Coordinates of C-alpha atoms and ligand atoms in Angstrom, one line a residue:
X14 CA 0.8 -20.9 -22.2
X15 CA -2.2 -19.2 -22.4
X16 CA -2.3 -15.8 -19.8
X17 CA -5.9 -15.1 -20.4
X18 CA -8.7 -16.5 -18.7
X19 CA -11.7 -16.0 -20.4
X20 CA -12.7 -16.7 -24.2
X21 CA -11.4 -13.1 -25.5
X22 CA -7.5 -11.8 -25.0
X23 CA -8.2 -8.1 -24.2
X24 CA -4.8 -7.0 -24.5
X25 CA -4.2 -8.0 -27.9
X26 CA -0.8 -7.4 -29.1
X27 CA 1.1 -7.6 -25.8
X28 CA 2.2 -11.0 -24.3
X29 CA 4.3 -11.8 -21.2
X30 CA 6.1 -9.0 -20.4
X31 CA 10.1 -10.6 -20.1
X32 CA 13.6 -9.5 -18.4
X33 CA 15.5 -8.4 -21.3
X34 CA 18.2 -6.7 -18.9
X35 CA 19.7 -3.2 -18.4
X36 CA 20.8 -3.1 -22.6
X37 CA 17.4 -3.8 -24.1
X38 CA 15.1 -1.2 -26.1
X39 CA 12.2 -3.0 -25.9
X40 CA 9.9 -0.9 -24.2
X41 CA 7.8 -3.8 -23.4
X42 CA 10.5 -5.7 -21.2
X43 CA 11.8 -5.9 -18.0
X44 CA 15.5 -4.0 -17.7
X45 CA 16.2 -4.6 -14.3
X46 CA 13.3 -7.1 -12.6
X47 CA 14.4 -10.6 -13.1
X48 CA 11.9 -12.2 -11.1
X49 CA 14.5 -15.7 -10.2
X50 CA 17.5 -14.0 -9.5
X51 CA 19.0 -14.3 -6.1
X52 CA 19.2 -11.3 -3.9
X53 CA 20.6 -12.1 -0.3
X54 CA 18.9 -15.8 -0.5
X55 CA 15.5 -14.8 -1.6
X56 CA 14.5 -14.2 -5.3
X57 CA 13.3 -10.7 -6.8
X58 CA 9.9 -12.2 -6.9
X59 CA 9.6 -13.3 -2.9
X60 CA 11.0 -10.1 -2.0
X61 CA 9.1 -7.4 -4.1
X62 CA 5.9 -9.4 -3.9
X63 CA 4.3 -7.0 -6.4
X64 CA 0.2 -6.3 -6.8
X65 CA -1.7 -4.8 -8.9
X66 CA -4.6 -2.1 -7.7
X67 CA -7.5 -3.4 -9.3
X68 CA -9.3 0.1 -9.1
X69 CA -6.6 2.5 -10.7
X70 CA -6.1 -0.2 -13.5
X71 CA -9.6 -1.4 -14.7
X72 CA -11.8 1.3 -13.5
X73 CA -10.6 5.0 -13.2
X74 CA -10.8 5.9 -17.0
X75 CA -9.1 9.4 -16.3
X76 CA -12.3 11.3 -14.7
X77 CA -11.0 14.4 -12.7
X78 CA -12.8 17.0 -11.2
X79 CA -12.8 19.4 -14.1
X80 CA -13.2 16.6 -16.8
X81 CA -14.8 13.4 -17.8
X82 CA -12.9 9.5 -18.9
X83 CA -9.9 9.7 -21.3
X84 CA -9.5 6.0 -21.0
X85 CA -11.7 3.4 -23.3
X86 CA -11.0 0.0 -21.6
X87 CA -11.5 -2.8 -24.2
X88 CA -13.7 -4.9 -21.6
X89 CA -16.9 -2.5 -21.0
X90 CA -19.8 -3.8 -21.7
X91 CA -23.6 -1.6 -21.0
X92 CA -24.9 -4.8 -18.6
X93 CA -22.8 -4.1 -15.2
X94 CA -22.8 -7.5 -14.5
X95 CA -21.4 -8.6 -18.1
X96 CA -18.6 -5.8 -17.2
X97 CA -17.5 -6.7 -14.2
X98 CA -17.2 -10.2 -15.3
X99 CA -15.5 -9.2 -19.1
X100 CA -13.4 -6.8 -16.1
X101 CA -11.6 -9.7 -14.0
X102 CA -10.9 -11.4 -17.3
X103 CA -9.0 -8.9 -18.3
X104 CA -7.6 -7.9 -14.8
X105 CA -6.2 -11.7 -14.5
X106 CA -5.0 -11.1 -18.3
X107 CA -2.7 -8.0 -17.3
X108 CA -1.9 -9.4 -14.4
X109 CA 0.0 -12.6 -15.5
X110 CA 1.2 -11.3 -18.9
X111 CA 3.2 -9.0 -16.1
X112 CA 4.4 -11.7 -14.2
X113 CA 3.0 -10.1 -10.7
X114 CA 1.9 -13.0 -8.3
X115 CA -1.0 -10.5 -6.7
X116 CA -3.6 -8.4 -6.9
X117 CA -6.0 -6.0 -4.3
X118 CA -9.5 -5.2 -4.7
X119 CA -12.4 -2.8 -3.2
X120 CA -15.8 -4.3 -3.6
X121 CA -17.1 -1.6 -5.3
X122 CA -14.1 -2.2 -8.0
X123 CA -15.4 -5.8 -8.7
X124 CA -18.7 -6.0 -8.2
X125 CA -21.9 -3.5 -8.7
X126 CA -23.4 -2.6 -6.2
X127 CA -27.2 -3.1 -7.2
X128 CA -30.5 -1.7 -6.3
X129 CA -30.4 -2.5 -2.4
X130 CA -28.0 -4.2 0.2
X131 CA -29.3 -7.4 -0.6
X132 CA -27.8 -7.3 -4.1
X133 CA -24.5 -5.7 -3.2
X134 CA -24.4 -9.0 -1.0
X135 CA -25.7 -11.1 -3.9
X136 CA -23.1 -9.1 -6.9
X137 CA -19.9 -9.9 -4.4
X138 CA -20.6 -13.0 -3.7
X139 CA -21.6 -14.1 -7.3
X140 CA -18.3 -12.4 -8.6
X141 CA -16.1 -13.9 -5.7
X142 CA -16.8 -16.8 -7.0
X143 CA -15.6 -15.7 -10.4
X144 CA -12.8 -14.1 -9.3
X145 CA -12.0 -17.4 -7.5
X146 CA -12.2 -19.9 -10.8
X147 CA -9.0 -16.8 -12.5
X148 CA -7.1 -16.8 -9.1
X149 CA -6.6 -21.0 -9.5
X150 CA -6.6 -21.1 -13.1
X151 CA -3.4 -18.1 -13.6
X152 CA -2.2 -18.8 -9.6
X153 CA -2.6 -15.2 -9.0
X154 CA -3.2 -14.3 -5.5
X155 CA -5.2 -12.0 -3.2
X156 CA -3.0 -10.0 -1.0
X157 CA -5.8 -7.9 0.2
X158 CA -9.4 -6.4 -0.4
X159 CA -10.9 -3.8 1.4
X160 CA -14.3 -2.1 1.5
X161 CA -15.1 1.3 0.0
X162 CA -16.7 3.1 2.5
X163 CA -16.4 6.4 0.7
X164 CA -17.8 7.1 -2.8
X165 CA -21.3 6.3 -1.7
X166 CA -23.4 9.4 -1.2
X167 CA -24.5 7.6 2.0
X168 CA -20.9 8.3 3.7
X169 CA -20.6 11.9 2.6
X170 CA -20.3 12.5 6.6
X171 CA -18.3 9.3 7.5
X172 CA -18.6 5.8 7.6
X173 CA -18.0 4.0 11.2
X174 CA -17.0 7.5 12.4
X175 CA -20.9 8.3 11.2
X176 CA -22.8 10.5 13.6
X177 CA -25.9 8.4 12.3
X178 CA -25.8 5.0 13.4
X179 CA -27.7 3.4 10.5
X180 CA -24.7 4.5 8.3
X181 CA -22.1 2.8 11.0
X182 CA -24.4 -0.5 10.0
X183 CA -24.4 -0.3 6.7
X184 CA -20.7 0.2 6.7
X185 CA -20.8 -3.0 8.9
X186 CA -22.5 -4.7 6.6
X187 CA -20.4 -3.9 3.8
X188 CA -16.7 -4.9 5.7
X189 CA -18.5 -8.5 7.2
X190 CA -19.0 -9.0 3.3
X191 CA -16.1 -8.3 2.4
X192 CA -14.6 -10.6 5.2
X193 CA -16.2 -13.1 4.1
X194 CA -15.0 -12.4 0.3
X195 CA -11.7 -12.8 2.0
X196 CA -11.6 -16.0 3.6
X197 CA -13.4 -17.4 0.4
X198 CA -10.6 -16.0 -1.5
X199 CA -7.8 -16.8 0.7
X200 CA -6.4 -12.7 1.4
X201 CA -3.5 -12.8 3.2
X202 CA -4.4 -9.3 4.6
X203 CA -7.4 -7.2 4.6
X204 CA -6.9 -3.3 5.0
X205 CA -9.0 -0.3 6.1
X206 CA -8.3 2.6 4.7
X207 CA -10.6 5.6 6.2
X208 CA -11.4 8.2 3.6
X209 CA -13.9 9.8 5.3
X210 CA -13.3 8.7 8.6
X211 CA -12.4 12.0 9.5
X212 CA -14.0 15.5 10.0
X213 CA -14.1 18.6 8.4
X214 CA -15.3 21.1 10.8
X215 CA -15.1 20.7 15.0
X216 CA -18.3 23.0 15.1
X217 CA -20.4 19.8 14.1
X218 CA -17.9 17.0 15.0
X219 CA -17.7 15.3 18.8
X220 CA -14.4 13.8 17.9
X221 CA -13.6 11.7 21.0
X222 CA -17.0 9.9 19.9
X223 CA -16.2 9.6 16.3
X224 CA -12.4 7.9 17.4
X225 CA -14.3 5.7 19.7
X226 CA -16.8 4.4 17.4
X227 CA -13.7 3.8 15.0
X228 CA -12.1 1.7 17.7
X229 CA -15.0 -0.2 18.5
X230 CA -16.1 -1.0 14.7
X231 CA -12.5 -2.3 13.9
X232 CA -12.5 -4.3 16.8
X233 CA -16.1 -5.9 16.2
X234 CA -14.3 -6.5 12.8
X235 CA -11.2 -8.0 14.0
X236 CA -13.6 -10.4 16.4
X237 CA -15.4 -11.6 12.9
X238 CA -12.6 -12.3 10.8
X239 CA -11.1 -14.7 13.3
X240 CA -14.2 -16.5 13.7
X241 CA -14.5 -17.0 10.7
X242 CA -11.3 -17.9 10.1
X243 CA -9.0 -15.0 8.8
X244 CA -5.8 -15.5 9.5
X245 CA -4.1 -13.1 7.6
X246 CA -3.1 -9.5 9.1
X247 CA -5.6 -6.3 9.5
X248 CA -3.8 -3.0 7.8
X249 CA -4.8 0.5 9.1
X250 CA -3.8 2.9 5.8
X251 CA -3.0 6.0 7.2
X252 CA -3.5 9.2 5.4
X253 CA -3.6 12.6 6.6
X254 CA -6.4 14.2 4.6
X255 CA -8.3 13.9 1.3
X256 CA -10.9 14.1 1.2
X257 CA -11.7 14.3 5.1
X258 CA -9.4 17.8 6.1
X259 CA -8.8 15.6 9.2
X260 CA -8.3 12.0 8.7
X261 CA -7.8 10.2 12.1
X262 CA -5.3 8.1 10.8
X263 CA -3.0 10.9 10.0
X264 CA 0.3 9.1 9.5
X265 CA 2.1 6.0 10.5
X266 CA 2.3 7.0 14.1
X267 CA -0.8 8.3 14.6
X268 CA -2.0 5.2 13.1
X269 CA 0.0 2.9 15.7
X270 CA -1.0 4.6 18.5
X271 CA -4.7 4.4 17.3
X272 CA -4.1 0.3 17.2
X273 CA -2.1 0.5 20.9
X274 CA -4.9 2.7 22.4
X275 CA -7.7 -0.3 21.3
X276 CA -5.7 -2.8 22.1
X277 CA -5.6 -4.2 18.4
X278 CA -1.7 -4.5 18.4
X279 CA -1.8 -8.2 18.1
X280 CA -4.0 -8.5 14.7
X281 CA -3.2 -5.3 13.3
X282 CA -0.1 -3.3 11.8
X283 CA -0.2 -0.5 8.7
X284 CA -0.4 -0.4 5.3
X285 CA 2.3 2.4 4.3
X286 CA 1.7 4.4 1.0
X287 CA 4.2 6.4 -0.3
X288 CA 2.1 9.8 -1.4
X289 CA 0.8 9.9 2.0
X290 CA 3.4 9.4 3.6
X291 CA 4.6 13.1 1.8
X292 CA 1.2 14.4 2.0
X293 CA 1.6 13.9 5.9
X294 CA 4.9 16.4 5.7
X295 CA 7.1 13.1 5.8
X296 CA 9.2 11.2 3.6
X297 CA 8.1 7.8 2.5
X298 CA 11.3 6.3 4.4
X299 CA 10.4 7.4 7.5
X300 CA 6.8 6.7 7.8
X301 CA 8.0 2.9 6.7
X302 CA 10.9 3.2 9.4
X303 CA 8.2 4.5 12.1
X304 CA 5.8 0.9 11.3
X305 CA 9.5 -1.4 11.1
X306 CA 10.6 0.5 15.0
X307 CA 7.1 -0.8 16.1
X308 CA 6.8 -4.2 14.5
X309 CA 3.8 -2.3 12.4
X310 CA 5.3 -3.1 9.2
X311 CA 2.7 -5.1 7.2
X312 CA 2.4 -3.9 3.7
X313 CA 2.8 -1.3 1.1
X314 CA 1.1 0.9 -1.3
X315 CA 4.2 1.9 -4.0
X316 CA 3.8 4.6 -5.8
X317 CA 5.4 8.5 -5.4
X318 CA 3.5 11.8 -5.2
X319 CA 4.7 15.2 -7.1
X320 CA 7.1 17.4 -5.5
X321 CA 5.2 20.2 -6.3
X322 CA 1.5 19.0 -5.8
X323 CA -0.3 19.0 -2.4
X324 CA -2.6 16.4 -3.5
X325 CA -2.4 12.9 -3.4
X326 CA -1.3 12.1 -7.4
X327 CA -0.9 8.4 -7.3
X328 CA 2.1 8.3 -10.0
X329 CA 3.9 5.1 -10.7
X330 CA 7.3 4.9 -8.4
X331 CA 10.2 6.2 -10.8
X332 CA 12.0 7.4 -8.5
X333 CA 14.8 4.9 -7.5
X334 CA 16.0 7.2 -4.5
X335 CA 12.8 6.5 -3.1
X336 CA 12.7 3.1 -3.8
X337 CA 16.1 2.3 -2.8
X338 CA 15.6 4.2 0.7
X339 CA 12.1 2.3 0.9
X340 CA 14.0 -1.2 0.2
X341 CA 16.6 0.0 3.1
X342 CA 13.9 -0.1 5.3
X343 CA 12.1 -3.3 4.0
X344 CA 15.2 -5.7 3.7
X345 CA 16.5 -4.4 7.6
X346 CA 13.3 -5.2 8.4
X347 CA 13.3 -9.0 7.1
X348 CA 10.9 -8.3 4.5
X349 CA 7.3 -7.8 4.0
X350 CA 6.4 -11.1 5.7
X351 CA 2.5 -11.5 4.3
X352 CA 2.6 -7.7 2.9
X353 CA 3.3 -6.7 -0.9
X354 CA 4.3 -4.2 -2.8
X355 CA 1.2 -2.9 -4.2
X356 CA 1.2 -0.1 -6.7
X357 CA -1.8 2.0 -6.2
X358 CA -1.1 4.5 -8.7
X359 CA -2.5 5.4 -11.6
X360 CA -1.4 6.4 -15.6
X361 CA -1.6 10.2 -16.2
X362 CA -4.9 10.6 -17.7
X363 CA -3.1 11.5 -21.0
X364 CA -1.4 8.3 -21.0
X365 CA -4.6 6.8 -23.1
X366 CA -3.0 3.5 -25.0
X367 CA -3.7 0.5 -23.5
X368 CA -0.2 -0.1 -23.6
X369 CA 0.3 2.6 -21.1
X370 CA -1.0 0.3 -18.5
X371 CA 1.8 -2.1 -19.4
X372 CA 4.3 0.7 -19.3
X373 CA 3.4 2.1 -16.4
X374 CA 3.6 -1.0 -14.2
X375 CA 6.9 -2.4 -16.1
X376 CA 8.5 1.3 -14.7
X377 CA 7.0 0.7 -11.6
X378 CA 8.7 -3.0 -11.2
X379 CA 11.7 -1.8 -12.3
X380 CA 12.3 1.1 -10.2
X381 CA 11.8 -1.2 -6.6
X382 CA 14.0 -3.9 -8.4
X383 CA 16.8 -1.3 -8.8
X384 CA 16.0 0.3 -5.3
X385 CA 16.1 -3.8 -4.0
X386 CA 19.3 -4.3 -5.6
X387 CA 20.8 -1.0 -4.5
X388 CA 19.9 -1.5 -1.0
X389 CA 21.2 -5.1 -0.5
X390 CA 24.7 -3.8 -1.7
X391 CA 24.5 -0.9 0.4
X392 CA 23.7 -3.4 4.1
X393 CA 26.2 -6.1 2.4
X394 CA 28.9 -3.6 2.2
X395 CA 27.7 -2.3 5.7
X396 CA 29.1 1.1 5.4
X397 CA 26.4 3.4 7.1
X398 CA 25.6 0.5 9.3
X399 CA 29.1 0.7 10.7
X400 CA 28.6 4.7 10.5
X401 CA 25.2 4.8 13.0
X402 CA 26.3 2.3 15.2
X403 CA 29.4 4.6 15.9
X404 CA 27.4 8.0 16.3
X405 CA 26.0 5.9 19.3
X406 CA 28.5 4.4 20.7
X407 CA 28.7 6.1 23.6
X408 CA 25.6 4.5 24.8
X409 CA 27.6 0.9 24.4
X410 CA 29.2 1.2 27.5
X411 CA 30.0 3.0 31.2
X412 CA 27.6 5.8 31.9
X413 CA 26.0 5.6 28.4
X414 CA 25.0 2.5 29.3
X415 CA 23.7 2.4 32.3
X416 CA 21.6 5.4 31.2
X417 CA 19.9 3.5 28.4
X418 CA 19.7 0.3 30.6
X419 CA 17.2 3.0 33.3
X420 CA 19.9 2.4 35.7
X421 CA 20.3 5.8 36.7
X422 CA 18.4 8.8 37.9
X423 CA 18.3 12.2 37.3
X424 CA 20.7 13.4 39.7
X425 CA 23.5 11.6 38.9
X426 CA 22.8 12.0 35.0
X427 CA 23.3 16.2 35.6
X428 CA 26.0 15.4 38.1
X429 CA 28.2 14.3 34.6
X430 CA 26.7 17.0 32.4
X431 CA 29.1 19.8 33.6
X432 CA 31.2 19.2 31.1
X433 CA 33.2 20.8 27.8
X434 CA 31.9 18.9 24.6
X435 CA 33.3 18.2 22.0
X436 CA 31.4 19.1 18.8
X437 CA 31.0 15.8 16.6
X438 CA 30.0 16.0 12.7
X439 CA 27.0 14.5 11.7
X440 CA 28.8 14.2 8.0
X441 CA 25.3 14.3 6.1
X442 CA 26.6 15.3 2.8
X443 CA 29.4 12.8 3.2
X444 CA 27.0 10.1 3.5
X445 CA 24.7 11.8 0.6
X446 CA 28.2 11.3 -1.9
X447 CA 28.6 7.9 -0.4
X448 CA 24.7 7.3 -1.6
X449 CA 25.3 8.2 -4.8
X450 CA 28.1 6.2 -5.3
X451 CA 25.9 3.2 -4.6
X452 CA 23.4 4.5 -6.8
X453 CA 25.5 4.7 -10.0
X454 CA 29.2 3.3 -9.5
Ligands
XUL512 C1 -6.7 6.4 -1.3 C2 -6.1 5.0 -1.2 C3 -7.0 3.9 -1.3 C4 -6.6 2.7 -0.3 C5 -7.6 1.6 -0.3 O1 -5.8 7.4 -1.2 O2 -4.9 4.9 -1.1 O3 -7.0 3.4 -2.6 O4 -5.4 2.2 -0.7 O5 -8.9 2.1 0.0
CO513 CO1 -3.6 3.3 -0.9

């Protein structure tokens, strides 16, 4: 089988990336991802649903702020064009040689953007059209593209949330675009994620304004994509800063209550990512458990921020406490339904073999099919199930339930609070041992 599309393999060297098992040394193989095996009547594959970020993968080359690229991609080529076409040949070549059935996009990672508006219209729809002829020829699918609203020196003080309404066009020019890139491409989702939409300073900021225009665009936008037939689900990303200092989409919650308050609860739910989940003071669990509580749950960005770091470091998930708590959530949750897991994360900008790419993402895959395996034996044994449901089973029946069922006022609640209690454990560290014995017995 042939895992390239175009007439050069990029990644020479490295073919499909295989499942080994848990005793190989092959760096290059899978130890714990078995894409066919059977996990609580679904296969690895249909429950992971695994993307790859187009942007961290074939176009950061390692530039920080206090350096230049690290990376030299085999596929560059001086005529943008030629590059982003010699790109998505080798984005659909890393892709299928590691077995992921996905992949997201921004338009700005695919496409140049030109001279004027009417070629950024003219590049994405020319390399749509590429991008389409390697999606049927490998079977790789979009799970979603978004718009980048926030490199361009034109959004330096927002993009809908603009105080200047010819940037809140151009910004609607770009998302009906990439709409329309969508449907051509068949997305099962489409996300927003607001970089700058956001403010730095209320000394020049009318926020109410700014929330409202945010409203109103994503609404316009949810109009659009039904008429022209999206069918797939809208994503809110929420993040709580950087490189806004106030994003308005701080965290999950925020973000749900920004959907309920514009009436978007029908067509939209979030996008989750793990580092900003932490960078919003939470863990990644809980910002995940927030979106599943509200039906919100719609996809995920995977990857795991540094303990130590208040920035937003994109690393590869390793970090199979995290994955397994994630999965808890995902399986209780019945899945990801049209969601992925999508790994927007980057290699360290020292990690300069092209290998490193492969690495990165068989770690990646392996840590979430560990966390997946992990958390299917901990709901099939039922242990802390059995435990939660206990801690509230005073609400199950007599007063406890007639308070939860709002059969009771105030006045007869306090009438039964005068009353000794009785102290009852919450047995954290109990459950913490009972974890670990899950993670490694
Ligand atoms: C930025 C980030 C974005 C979104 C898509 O922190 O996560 O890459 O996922 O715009
Ligand atoms: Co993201």
């Amino acid at each position: 089988m042939n895992y390239f599309t175009g007439n050069k393999e990029y990644f020479k060297g490295i073919g499909k990336i295989e499942f080994e098992g848990k005793n190989s040394d092959n760096p290059l193989a899978f130890k714990f991802y078995d894409k066919d095996k059977m996990i609580g009547g679904k296969t690895m594959e249909e429950h992971l649903r695994f993307a790859c970020a187009y942007w961290h993968s074939f176009n950061a080359n390692g530039t920080d702020p206090f350096g230049g690229p690290t990376m030299e991609f085999p596929f560059t080529d001086s005529d943008p064009l030629k590059d982003a076409v010699n790109k998505a040949d080798a984005a659909f070549e890393f892709t299928t040689k590691m077995g992921m059935p996905y992949y997201c996009f921004h338009d700005a990672d695919v496409a140049p953007h030109g001279k004027n508006m009417n070629e950024y219209q003219k590049n994405l729809h020319d390399m749509a059209k590429e991008l389409k002829k390697r999606q049927d020829a490998t079977g790789v699918k979009l799970l979603w593209n978004t718009t980048n609203a926030f490199s361009d020196k034109v959004f330096m003080n927002g993009a809908t949330t603009n105080p200047e309404f010819d940037v809140v066009a151009r910004t609607a020019l770009q998302i009906k675009t990439c709409l329309d890139v969508n449907v051509e491409l068949g997305g099962q989702n489409y996300v927003f994620w607001g970089g700058r939409e956001g403010y730095m300073s209320l000394l020049n900021t009318d926020m109410k304004r700014e929330r409202e225009h945010l409203g109103r665009a994503l609404t316009m936008a949810r109009d659009y994509g039904r008429k022209i037939g999206f069918t797939g689900n809208f994503l809110i990303e929420p993040k709580p800063m950087e490189p806004t200092k106030h994003q308005y989409d701080y965290d999950a919650q925020s973000a749900i209550a920004f959907i309920k308050d514009f009436g978007l609860e029908k067509d939209f739910k979030c996008n989750i990512e793990a580092n900003h989940a932490t960078l919003a003071g939470h863990t990644f669990d809980h910002d995940l458990q927030v979106c599943a509580d509200n039906g919100m749950l719609g996809s995920v960005d995977a990857n795991q921020g540094d303990a130590q770091n208040g920035w937003d470091t994109d690393e590869f998930p390793s970090n199979v406490y995290e994955t397994t708590k994630a999965m808890l959530v995902i399986l209780k949750n019945g899945g990801l339904d049209k969601g992925g897991l999508n790994f927007d994360a980057k290699r360290r900008r020292n990690s300069t073999d092209n290998e490193d790419l492969f690495l990165a993402h068989i770690s990646g895959m392996d840590s979430f099919a560990l966390g997946l395996e992990i958390a299917n034996r901990i709901i099939e044994d039922g242990k802390f199930d059995s435990f939660i449901a206990d801690r509230y089973s005073s609400f199950d029946s007599g007063n406890g339930q007639l308070f939860e069922a709002g059969k009771m006022d105030l006045e007869t609640l306090a009438a039964l609070g005068n009353k000794d209690i009785k102290l009852v454990s919450g047995k954290q560290e109990y459950l913490e041992s009972l974890f670990n014995m899950y993670m490694f017995r």
